Amino acid sequence: MRLRRCGTDAVLVEVDSLGEVEAVRAAVQAAALPEVVELVPAARTVLIAARPGGLPAVRRVLDTVDLTHRVEAFSREITIEVTYDGPDLELVAETAGITTDEVIRLHTAATYSVAFCGFAPGFAYLAGLPGALHQPRLDSPRTKVPAGSVGVAGEYTAAYPRSTPGGWRLIGHTDAALFDPEREAPALLSPGDRVRFEAAP
């Protein structure tokens, strides 16, 4: 674990894996420090912003983090209904050497965790994708991916909250409101949430 000071009241924690990111995020969240005002995990870092003078309390928690052990912190469980009709569903099946029905079964059987958010407001990178569904991004990204598209790329799966360019392999779509600026919490998914996908009837 490497700590880099960011301004006067924030620290960037650098680690070596997504699992270690989750260990840091969960430990800091579980500590419920009143000094922490923002906790931002990414693929290999966690940014922790504190109130003025709050970094010593943050550092005391970080000193206790066991990077090999995940601390169970509160998380919501969210189910998202998906229609599996994506333009790359057959490509994903062919690359994995399985049928499209098996792709759907594997995708819906897993429980995912929101590792971090980024790329676009409400875009959540979901860890826990079965190994058979790990796929490279498209050779040529699409200039426009429809809002609600559900895709896979590398070790992640995700749903696009709005129409943007993108290179993920699309296996379906959802009508869930993934980002709504009128809500008290605009993003449907937050780091630490658990997510299940359910095939639409």
XYZ file of C-alpha atoms in Angstrom:
201
model
C 0.000 0.000 0.000
C 1.405 3.386 -1.035
C -0.010 6.698 0.199
C 0.230 9.881 -1.823
C -0.906 13.179 -0.362
C -3.444 15.022 -2.521
C -3.666 18.628 -1.392
C -4.076 19.411 2.288
C -6.957 17.099 3.162
C -6.919 14.065 0.865
C -4.803 10.988 0.328
C -4.554 8.651 -2.660
C -4.049 5.018 -1.648
C -2.275 2.977 -4.332
C -2.541 -0.828 -4.257
C -1.846 -3.703 -6.625
C -5.217 -5.310 -7.329
C -8.944 -4.777 -7.434
C -9.286 -7.006 -4.365
C -6.957 -4.729 -2.423
C -8.943 -1.686 -3.558
C -12.059 -3.328 -2.138
C -10.273 -4.138 1.136
C -9.316 -0.473 1.580
C -12.720 0.868 0.517
C -14.650 -1.531 2.741
C -12.427 -0.889 5.768
C -12.714 2.882 5.503
C -16.465 2.688 4.928
C -16.917 0.301 7.868
C -14.972 2.686 10.139
C -17.681 5.328 9.466
C -15.257 8.152 10.200
C -17.017 11.515 10.484
C -13.812 13.032 9.107
C -14.267 11.344 5.696
C -16.242 13.411 3.194
C -15.579 11.399 0.027
C -14.370 7.894 -0.793
C -13.566 7.222 -4.461
C -12.324 3.752 -5.467
C -10.841 3.072 -8.903
C -9.127 0.089 -10.538
C -5.943 0.300 -8.422
C -6.435 3.346 -6.182
C -8.745 4.763 -3.524
C -8.989 8.533 -3.056
C -10.021 9.541 0.465
C -10.967 13.170 1.062
C -11.293 14.324 4.674
C -12.473 17.364 6.567
C -9.692 19.805 7.519
C -7.479 18.071 10.083
C -9.108 14.683 9.466
C -6.252 12.834 7.745
C -4.653 11.488 10.962
C -7.872 9.548 11.713
C -7.885 8.214 8.148
C -4.268 7.106 8.429
C -5.005 5.254 11.676
C -7.657 3.207 9.859
C -5.343 2.589 6.899
C -2.667 1.294 9.275
C -5.062 -1.491 10.304
C -6.125 -2.589 6.809
C -5.322 -6.195 5.943
C -5.102 -6.217 2.156
C -5.701 -9.969 2.067
C -8.965 -9.775 4.007
C -12.168 -8.051 2.984
C -14.054 -6.223 5.716
C -17.791 -6.610 5.283
C -19.254 -3.129 4.967
C -22.911 -2.263 4.443
C -24.056 -2.673 0.860
C -27.358 -2.690 -0.943
C -28.536 -5.556 -3.119
C -29.990 -4.486 -6.448
C -31.561 -6.634 -9.165
C -31.552 -5.353 -12.735
C -33.800 -6.919 -15.354
C -32.120 -7.481 -18.717
C -33.422 -8.438 -22.133
C -30.634 -10.515 -23.654
C -30.801 -9.356 -27.258
C -27.473 -7.559 -27.659
C -25.759 -7.297 -31.043
C -22.644 -9.056 -29.686
C -24.380 -11.892 -27.828
C -23.441 -14.457 -30.494
C -19.884 -13.095 -30.679
C -19.482 -13.480 -26.917
C -20.830 -17.032 -27.092
C -18.564 -17.935 -30.005
C -15.477 -16.437 -28.306
C -16.284 -18.328 -25.093
C -17.023 -21.571 -26.958
C -20.511 -21.855 -25.465
C -24.113 -21.257 -26.542
C -25.957 -17.961 -26.179
C -28.239 -19.626 -23.626
C -25.162 -20.511 -21.570
C -23.928 -16.906 -21.784
C -27.243 -15.769 -20.341
C -27.202 -18.453 -17.656
C -23.681 -17.540 -16.553
C -24.368 -13.797 -16.606
C -27.506 -14.104 -14.490
C -26.115 -16.727 -12.082
C -23.328 -14.489 -10.751
C -23.516 -11.930 -7.962
C -21.538 -8.815 -8.831
C -20.107 -6.017 -6.738
C -19.722 -2.418 -7.830
C -15.949 -2.036 -7.854
C -15.906 1.611 -8.907
C -17.733 4.142 -11.065
C -16.426 6.260 -13.901
C -16.343 6.905 -17.651
C -19.804 8.516 -17.526
C -22.176 9.554 -14.696
C -23.772 6.399 -13.290
C -21.489 3.986 -15.171
C -20.564 1.256 -12.663
C -17.820 -1.306 -13.241
C -19.155 -4.589 -11.859
C -16.660 -7.204 -10.677
C -17.512 -10.899 -10.430
C -17.983 -11.746 -14.102
C -17.561 -15.517 -14.624
C -14.223 -16.333 -16.245
C -15.841 -17.830 -19.336
C -17.345 -14.414 -20.126
C -14.109 -12.426 -19.880
C -13.850 -10.865 -23.331
C -11.677 -8.297 -25.092
C -13.206 -5.012 -26.120
C -14.324 -4.641 -29.723
C -11.536 -4.020 -32.231
C -13.436 -0.951 -33.402
C -15.530 0.852 -30.743
C -19.032 1.961 -31.610
C -19.546 5.704 -31.977
C -22.914 5.380 -30.227
C -23.985 2.753 -27.694
C -27.688 3.041 -26.771
C -28.564 3.927 -23.184
C -29.330 0.823 -21.126
C -27.018 -1.448 -23.115
C -25.475 -4.221 -21.010
C -22.003 -5.352 -21.972
C -18.858 -7.193 -20.972
C -15.210 -6.201 -21.304
C -12.207 -7.773 -19.641
C -13.158 -8.886 -16.115
C -16.130 -6.504 -15.869
C -19.745 -6.220 -16.860
C -21.701 -2.965 -16.912
C -24.795 -1.180 -18.159
C -24.524 2.111 -20.043
C -26.597 4.780 -18.227
C -26.743 7.003 -21.296
C -25.893 6.911 -24.974
C -22.124 7.265 -25.425
C -19.360 5.840 -27.594
C -18.087 2.506 -26.297
C -16.159 -0.628 -27.121
C -17.735 -3.184 -24.776
C -19.355 -6.307 -26.217
C -23.104 -5.818 -25.857
C -25.196 -8.784 -24.758
C -28.490 -7.124 -23.847
C -30.296 -4.045 -22.587
C -32.142 -2.853 -19.506
C -34.850 -0.263 -18.929
C -33.561 0.470 -15.403
C -32.974 4.158 -14.673
C -29.242 3.929 -14.024
C -28.752 7.683 -13.659
C -31.383 10.298 -12.887
C -30.188 13.784 -11.860
C -33.586 14.444 -10.265
C -33.106 11.704 -7.652
C -31.561 12.410 -4.276
C -28.849 9.889 -5.232
C -28.660 10.281 -9.032
C -26.675 7.059 -9.672
C -28.547 3.795 -9.134
C -25.324 1.927 -8.311
C -22.560 2.889 -5.861
C -19.255 1.225 -4.920
C -19.864 -1.720 -2.603
C -23.391 -2.441 -3.859
C -24.175 -6.017 -4.817
C -25.895 -6.520 -8.155
C -27.742 -9.387 -9.784
C -29.002 -9.522 -13.367
C -32.318 -11.205 -14.097
C -33.447 -12.246 -17.577
C -36.641 -10.488 -18.640
C -39.519 -12.867 -19.339
